[in-house]
Coordinates of C-alpha atoms and ligand atoms in Angstrom, one line a residue:
X370 CA -6.1 13.0 -24.2
X371 CA -3.9 15.8 -23.2
X372 CA -6.2 16.5 -20.2
X373 CA -6.0 12.9 -19.2
X374 CA -2.2 12.9 -19.3
X375 CA -2.2 15.9 -17.1
X376 CA -4.5 14.4 -14.6
X377 CA -3.0 10.9 -14.4
X378 CA 0.4 11.7 -12.9
X379 CA -1.2 13.8 -10.2
X380 CA -3.6 11.1 -9.3
X381 CA -1.3 8.1 -9.7
X382 CA 2.1 9.5 -8.7
X383 CA 1.7 12.2 -6.1
X384 CA 3.0 10.8 -2.8
X385 CA 0.6 11.1 0.2
X386 CA 1.6 11.1 3.8
X387 CA 1.2 7.6 5.3
X388 CA -0.6 7.4 8.6
X389 CA 0.2 4.1 10.1
X390 CA -2.3 2.3 12.3
X391 CA -1.1 0.0 15.1
X392 CA -3.0 -1.7 18.0
X393 CA -1.1 -4.0 20.3
X394 CA 2.6 -4.2 20.3
X395 CA 3.0 -7.7 21.7
X396 CA 3.9 -11.2 20.6
X397 CA 0.4 -12.6 20.0
X398 CA 0.7 -15.4 17.3
X399 CA -2.2 -15.4 14.9
X400 CA -3.4 -12.0 15.8
X401 CA -4.1 -9.7 12.8
X402 CA -3.9 -6.6 15.0
X403 CA -0.8 -7.2 17.2
X404 CA 2.7 -6.5 16.0
X405 CA 5.7 -8.3 17.5
X406 CA 7.9 -5.9 19.5
X407 CA 11.0 -6.9 17.5
X408 CA 9.1 -6.3 14.2
X409 CA 8.0 -2.9 15.6
X410 CA 11.6 -2.0 16.4
X411 CA 12.7 -3.1 12.9
X412 CA 9.9 -0.8 11.4
X413 CA 11.0 2.2 13.5
X414 CA 14.6 1.5 12.6
X415 CA 13.7 1.5 8.9
X416 CA 11.8 4.8 9.2
X417 CA 14.8 6.4 10.9
X418 CA 17.6 4.9 8.8
X419 CA 15.7 5.6 5.5
X420 CA 15.2 9.2 6.6
X421 CA 11.5 9.2 6.7
X422 CA 9.9 12.4 8.0
X423 CA 8.0 11.1 11.0
X424 CA 5.7 13.8 12.4
X425 CA 2.9 13.9 14.9
X426 CA -0.5 13.3 13.6
X427 CA -1.4 16.8 14.9
X428 CA 1.2 18.5 12.8
X429 CA 0.1 16.4 9.8
X430 CA -3.4 17.7 10.3
X431 CA -2.1 21.3 10.5
X432 CA -0.4 20.7 7.2
X433 CA -3.6 19.5 5.7
X434 CA -5.6 22.4 7.1
X435 CA -3.2 24.9 5.7
X436 CA -3.1 23.0 2.4
X437 CA 0.7 23.0 2.5
X438 CA 2.8 20.7 0.4
X439 CA 4.1 17.7 2.4
X440 CA 7.8 17.0 2.6
X441 CA 8.4 13.7 0.9
X442 CA 8.3 10.5 2.9
X443 CA 6.1 11.9 5.6
X444 CA 4.7 9.4 8.0
X445 CA 2.7 9.6 11.3
X446 CA 2.3 6.8 13.8
X447 CA -1.0 6.0 15.6
X448 CA -2.2 3.4 18.0
X449 CA -5.8 2.4 18.7
X450 CA -7.5 1.4 21.9
X451 CA -4.8 2.4 24.4
X452 CA -3.4 -1.1 25.2
X453 CA -1.1 -1.4 28.2
X454 CA 1.5 -3.0 25.9
X455 CA 1.9 0.3 24.1
X456 CA 3.5 1.5 27.4
X457 CA 5.5 -1.7 28.0
X458 CA 6.8 -2.4 24.5
X459 CA 6.1 0.6 22.1
X460 CA 6.9 3.5 24.4
X461 CA 10.6 2.6 25.2
X462 CA 11.2 2.1 21.4
X463 CA 9.5 5.4 20.4
X464 CA 11.7 7.1 23.0
X465 CA 14.8 5.3 21.8
X466 CA 14.2 6.5 18.2
X467 CA 12.8 9.9 19.4
X468 CA 9.6 9.5 17.4
X469 CA 6.2 11.1 18.1
X470 CA 3.0 9.1 18.1
X471 CA -0.7 9.4 18.9
X472 CA -2.7 7.0 20.9
X473 CA -6.5 6.9 20.7
X474 CA -8.1 6.2 24.1
X475 CA -11.5 4.8 25.0
X476 CA -12.1 6.7 28.2
X477 CA -14.0 4.0 30.1
X478 CA -11.2 1.5 29.4
X479 CA -8.5 3.6 30.9
X480 CA -7.0 1.9 34.0
X481 CA -8.8 -1.4 33.4
X482 CA -6.9 -4.7 33.1
X483 CA -5.3 -4.6 29.6
X484 CA -5.3 -0.9 29.1
X485 CA -3.1 2.1 30.0
X486 CA -3.5 3.9 33.3
X487 CA -3.6 7.6 33.7
X488 CA -0.1 7.5 35.3
X489 CA 1.3 5.8 32.3
X490 CA -0.5 8.2 30.0
X491 CA 0.9 11.2 31.9
X492 CA 4.4 9.8 31.7
X493 CA 4.1 9.2 27.9
X494 CA 2.8 12.7 27.5
X495 CA 6.2 14.0 28.5
X496 CA 7.8 12.3 25.5
X497 CA 6.0 13.3 22.4
X498 CA 3.1 11.0 22.8
X499 CA -0.3 12.6 22.1
X500 CA -3.6 11.2 23.1
X501 CA -6.8 11.5 21.1
X502 CA -10.4 10.2 21.6
X503 CA -11.6 6.8 20.6
X504 CA -15.0 7.6 22.3
X505 CA -16.3 6.6 25.7
X506 CA -17.2 3.0 25.1
X507 CA -16.0 2.1 21.6
X508 CA -19.4 1.7 19.9
X509 CA -20.1 1.5 16.1
X510 CA -21.1 5.1 15.8
X511 CA -23.4 4.7 12.7
X512 CA -25.6 2.3 14.8
X513 CA -26.3 5.0 17.4
X514 CA -28.8 7.8 17.6
X515 CA -27.6 11.4 17.0
X516 CA -27.9 12.2 20.7
X517 CA -25.8 9.1 21.6
X518 CA -23.1 9.9 19.1
X519 CA -22.9 13.5 20.3
X520 CA -22.4 12.2 23.9
X521 CA -19.7 9.7 22.9
X522 CA -17.8 12.4 21.1
X523 CA -18.2 15.2 23.6
X524 CA -17.9 13.3 26.8
X525 CA -14.7 11.6 25.8
X526 CA -13.3 14.9 24.6
X527 CA -14.2 16.5 28.0
X528 CA -12.6 13.7 30.0
X529 CA -9.3 13.9 28.0
X530 CA -9.3 17.7 28.3
X531 CA -9.8 17.4 32.1
X532 CA -6.9 15.0 32.5
X533 CA -4.3 15.9 29.9
X534 CA -2.0 18.8 29.5
X535 CA -2.5 18.9 25.7
X536 CA -5.3 16.7 24.6
X537 CA -5.3 15.9 20.9
X538 CA -8.3 17.3 19.1
X539 CA -8.4 14.3 16.8
X540 CA -11.0 11.5 16.9
X541 CA -10.7 7.9 15.9
X542 CA -13.9 6.2 14.7
X543 CA -14.3 2.8 16.5
X544 CA -14.3 0.0 13.9
X545 CA -13.7 2.8 11.3
X546 CA -17.4 3.3 11.3
X547 CA -18.7 6.7 10.2
X548 CA -21.3 8.4 8.0
X549 CA -21.7 11.9 6.7
X550 CA -23.8 12.6 9.8
X551 CA -21.0 11.3 12.1
X552 CA -18.5 13.5 10.3
X553 CA -20.8 16.5 10.7
X554 CA -21.2 15.8 14.5
X555 CA -17.4 15.3 14.9
X556 CA -16.9 18.8 13.4
X557 CA -19.7 20.3 15.5
X558 CA -18.2 18.9 18.8
X559 CA -14.9 20.6 18.0
X560 CA -12.6 18.0 16.7
X561 CA -10.1 19.2 14.1
X562 CA -9.9 15.9 12.3
X563 CA -10.9 12.2 12.4
X564 CA -9.1 9.1 11.3
X565 CA -10.7 6.0 9.7
X566 CA -9.3 2.5 9.7
X567 CA -9.3 2.1 5.9
X568 CA -6.7 2.9 3.3
X569 CA -8.9 2.6 0.3
X570 CA -12.0 4.8 0.7
X571 CA -13.7 6.5 -2.2
X572 CA -13.7 9.9 -0.3
X573 CA -11.0 12.4 -1.2
X574 CA -7.5 11.7 0.2
X575 CA -7.5 15.0 2.0
X576 CA -10.9 14.6 3.7
X577 CA -9.9 15.8 7.2
X578 CA -12.8 13.9 8.8
X579 CA -11.9 10.5 7.2
X580 CA -8.2 10.5 7.1
X581 CA -7.0 7.1 5.8
X582 CA -4.7 4.9 7.7
X583 CA -2.6 1.9 6.8
X584 CA -2.9 -1.1 9.0
X585 CA 0.5 -2.4 10.0
X586 CA 0.6 -6.1 11.1
X587 CA 3.2 -8.8 11.4
X588 CA 2.4 -9.5 7.7
X589 CA 3.9 -6.1 6.9
X590 CA 7.3 -7.7 7.5
X591 CA 7.0 -10.1 4.6
X592 CA 7.7 -9.5 0.9
X593 CA 8.8 -5.9 1.3
X594 CA 5.3 -4.9 2.3
X595 CA 6.4 -2.3 4.8
X596 CA 8.4 -0.1 2.4
X597 CA 5.4 -0.1 0.1
X598 CA 3.0 0.7 2.9
X599 CA 5.1 3.7 4.0
X600 CA 6.0 4.8 0.5
X601 CA 3.3 7.5 0.2
X602 CA 1.7 5.6 -2.7
X603 CA -0.1 2.9 -0.8
X604 CA -3.5 4.6 -0.7
X605 CA -3.3 5.2 -4.4
X606 CA -2.4 1.6 -5.0
X607 CA -5.3 0.4 -2.8
X608 CA -7.7 2.8 -4.6
X609 CA -6.6 1.6 -8.0
X610 CA -7.0 -2.0 -6.8
X611 CA -10.5 -1.2 -5.5
X612 CA -11.5 0.4 -8.8
X613 CA -10.1 -2.4 -10.8
X614 CA -12.1 -4.9 -8.7
X615 CA -15.2 -2.8 -9.2
X616 CA -14.9 -2.6 -13.0
X617 CA -14.0 -6.3 -13.1
X618 CA -17.3 -7.2 -11.3
X619 CA -19.3 -4.9 -13.5
X620 CA -17.8 -6.3 -16.6
X621 CA -18.5 -9.9 -15.4
X622 CA -22.1 -8.9 -14.7
X623 CA -22.5 -7.4 -18.1
X624 CA -21.1 -10.5 -19.8
X625 CA -23.3 -12.8 -17.8
X626 CA -26.4 -10.8 -18.8
X627 CA -25.6 -11.3 -22.4
Ligands
ZN568 ZN1 -10.6 0.5 18.4

């Protein structure tokens, strides 16, 4: 009992840095991935006015690597896919609030219709925006052969390194898809960390090659969801929810067998 009481507060109550995941910052009604620019500004304003410790994902990973204790209310901002609207809508606001962020690029998408150009990327690089890899063509990595995964990871890394002053060494798994094998290859290719798209995995919270992220959407603006999402307890809450659901299904199955 005493043991359990010792373990519980650490598991339930220790705040964990919140890595927020955005995609488009644009008014796209009905989209689950796009966040309205005015909502996005409201979220940044909340982070600044409520004195959140907004750091770059790179420095967060360094903290993890050195096993340092995180300052309370630590948050990192990330964007997937490299949409052009990140430059048009998000970048001016990030500059206004002087906040760092990391954008994950799919190298073959750069400069195509809806995506960032190298010129925009270079300009953003001057203002605390880092760029990491989201592979060459955005495939579901677990469906590829080892050779193909290796190429997706190493080729995108190479292209970013050739074009950027300070390329981020962090990978973002397309569709959040990874296996133990993907994680091993990610490490082997030389990435220091990788982010997933989930906030409720069973893997440890400090797994550097499956860092959890919290999906921010327009729905985050309702019912005080955003403050909970950035509180540092969201991953714990999601994990408890998942376990509760798991035990509930098990119990139901047992009861139906009887
Ligand atoms: Zn993506």
